[in-house]
GROMACS .gro file of C-alpha atoms in nm:
model
  112
    1MET     CA    1 -11.560  -5.837  -4.423
    2HIS     CA    2 -11.375  -6.169  -4.419
    3GLN     CA    3 -11.355  -6.379  -4.732
    4THR     CA    4 -11.507  -6.724  -4.693
    5LYS     CA    5 -11.315  -6.871  -4.987
    6PHE     CA    6 -10.971  -6.778  -5.115
    7HIS     CA    7 -10.654  -6.937  -5.249
    8TRP     CA    8 -10.360  -6.956  -5.007
    9ASP     CA    9 -10.132  -6.759  -5.242
   10GLN     CA   10 -10.365  -6.458  -5.201
   11ARG     CA   11 -10.285  -6.446  -4.827
   12ILE     CA   12  -9.926  -6.571  -4.790
   13ALA     CA   13  -9.655  -6.326  -4.681
   14PHE     CA   14  -9.279  -6.377  -4.676
   15GLY     CA   15  -9.046  -6.163  -4.467
   16THR     CA   16  -8.673  -6.105  -4.503
   17ASP     CA   17  -8.630  -6.117  -4.124
   18GLY     CA   18  -8.842  -6.427  -4.060
   19PRO     CA   19  -9.197  -6.555  -4.079
   20GLN     CA   20  -9.494  -6.322  -4.120
   21PRO     CA   21  -9.784  -6.543  -4.000
   22GLN     CA   22 -10.117  -6.449  -4.155
   23PRO     CA   23 -10.410  -6.518  -3.920
   24LEU     CA   24 -10.696  -6.714  -4.074
   25LEU     CA   25 -10.888  -6.796  -3.756
   26ASP     CA   26 -10.842  -6.687  -3.397
   27ASN     CA   27 -11.109  -6.746  -3.134
   28GLU     CA   28 -11.134  -6.868  -2.774
   29CYS     CA   29 -11.058  -7.231  -2.870
   30VAL     CA   30 -10.825  -7.235  -3.170
   31LYS     CA   31 -10.579  -7.030  -3.371
   32MET     CA   32 -10.494  -7.097  -3.738
   33VAL     CA   33 -10.220  -6.918  -3.931
   34LEU     CA   34 -10.077  -6.937  -4.281
   35VAL     CA   35  -9.697  -6.917  -4.265
   36GLY     CA   36  -9.429  -6.867  -4.529
   37LEU     CA   37  -9.056  -6.917  -4.478
   38GLU     CA   38  -8.783  -6.827  -4.722
   39PRO     CA   39  -8.498  -7.077  -4.779
   40LYS     CA   40  -8.278  -7.114  -4.469
   41GLN     CA   41  -8.528  -6.933  -4.245
   42GLN     CA   42  -8.648  -7.116  -3.939
   43ILE     CA   43  -8.879  -7.115  -3.643
   44PRO     CA   44  -8.657  -7.221  -3.353
   45PRO     CA   45  -8.779  -7.507  -3.131
   46HIS     CA   46  -9.024  -7.384  -2.869
   47PRO     CA   47  -9.297  -7.540  -2.652
   48ALA     CA   48  -9.655  -7.474  -2.760
   49PRO     CA   49 -10.008  -7.614  -2.725
   50SER     CA   50 -10.117  -7.922  -2.920
   51ALA     CA   51 -10.112  -7.842  -3.291
   52VAL     CA   52 -10.157  -7.966  -3.646
   53TYR     CA   53  -9.932  -7.847  -3.930
   54TYR     CA   54 -10.020  -7.900  -4.296
   55PHE     CA   55  -9.737  -7.835  -4.542
   56ILE     CA   56  -9.855  -7.690  -4.874
   57GLU     CA   57  -9.541  -7.602  -5.070
   58GLY     CA   58  -9.164  -7.641  -5.045
   59ASN     CA   59  -8.953  -7.867  -4.825
   60GLY     CA   60  -8.746  -7.861  -4.512
   61TRP     CA   61  -8.716  -8.017  -4.169
   62MET     CA   62  -8.930  -8.024  -3.859
   63THR     CA   63  -8.825  -8.111  -3.508
   64VAL     CA   64  -9.072  -8.235  -3.248
   65ASN     CA   65  -8.901  -8.291  -2.914
   66SER     CA   66  -8.603  -8.513  -3.010
   67ASP     CA   67  -8.743  -8.632  -3.347
   68ARG     CA   68  -8.623  -8.461  -3.670
   69PHE     CA   69  -8.786  -8.546  -4.003
   70GLU     CA   70  -8.838  -8.414  -4.357
   71ILE     CA   71  -9.146  -8.211  -4.443
   72GLY     CA   72  -9.295  -8.125  -4.780
   73PRO     CA   73  -9.623  -8.083  -4.970
   74GLY     CA   74  -9.905  -8.293  -4.832
   75VAL     CA   75  -9.731  -8.380  -4.504
   76ILE     CA   76  -9.939  -8.339  -4.187
   77VAL     CA   77  -9.771  -8.326  -3.846
   78ARG     CA   78  -9.959  -8.348  -3.515
   79THR     CA   79  -9.777  -8.234  -3.202
   80PRO     CA   80  -9.881  -8.301  -2.842
   81ASP     CA   81  -9.949  -8.029  -2.589
   82GLY     CA   82  -9.627  -7.873  -2.459
   83ALA     CA   83  -9.396  -8.046  -2.708
   84ASP     CA   84  -9.100  -7.850  -2.840
   85ARG     CA   85  -9.134  -7.793  -3.215
   86GLY     CA   86  -8.929  -7.609  -3.474
   87ILE     CA   87  -8.923  -7.577  -3.853
   88GLU     CA   88  -8.635  -7.515  -4.096
   89ALA     CA   89  -8.691  -7.429  -4.464
   90ASN     CA   90  -8.468  -7.576  -4.736
   91THR     CA   91  -8.673  -7.406  -5.008
   92ARG     CA   92  -8.953  -7.151  -4.991
   93LEU     CA   93  -9.195  -7.322  -4.752
   94VAL     CA   94  -9.568  -7.265  -4.695
   95PHE     CA   95  -9.777  -7.428  -4.424
   96LEU     CA   96 -10.094  -7.398  -4.219
   97GLY     CA   97 -10.050  -7.415  -3.845
   98THR     CA   98 -10.346  -7.476  -3.618
   99HIS     CA   99 -10.322  -7.497  -3.242
  100GLY     CA  100 -10.551  -7.503  -2.945
  101LYS     CA  101 -10.549  -7.234  -2.683
  102ASN     CA  102 -10.394  -7.309  -2.343
  103GLY     CA  103 -10.642  -7.447  -2.093
  104VAL     CA  104 -10.892  -7.565  -2.356
  105GLN     CA  105 -10.951  -7.940  -2.359
  106HIS     CA  106 -10.908  -8.107  -2.700
  107PRO     CA  107 -11.049  -8.463  -2.713
  108VAL     CA  108 -10.816  -8.581  -2.995
  109ASP     CA  109 -10.492  -8.504  -2.803
  110GLY     CA  110 -10.449  -8.869  -2.705
  111ASP     CA  111 -10.554  -9.024  -3.039
  112GLY     CA  112 -10.282  -9.213  -3.222
   0.00000   0.00000   0.00000
């Protein structure tokens, strides 16, 4: 049975060889994962569906296409469909990543 309510630190996992995403939701429209990175770990830039990232703990850098900017607690990043995105951790970093599934229309993709 799935828990309806929990604290993120009950689900987070850190790996010595890279991220260990913990699925929170995965259905025909959307996928949501809780991700932890150790200092100096990264997710190399890669294209993916439109997404929203919410950073919970730690700090680092995110790249979206040619833009590189700092990330930290409370920062929300929206990426357009197909954009290259990557994340680098300066400290232990925790974030939620939510993205649509390919081929599913998302009406907020064009919102500013």
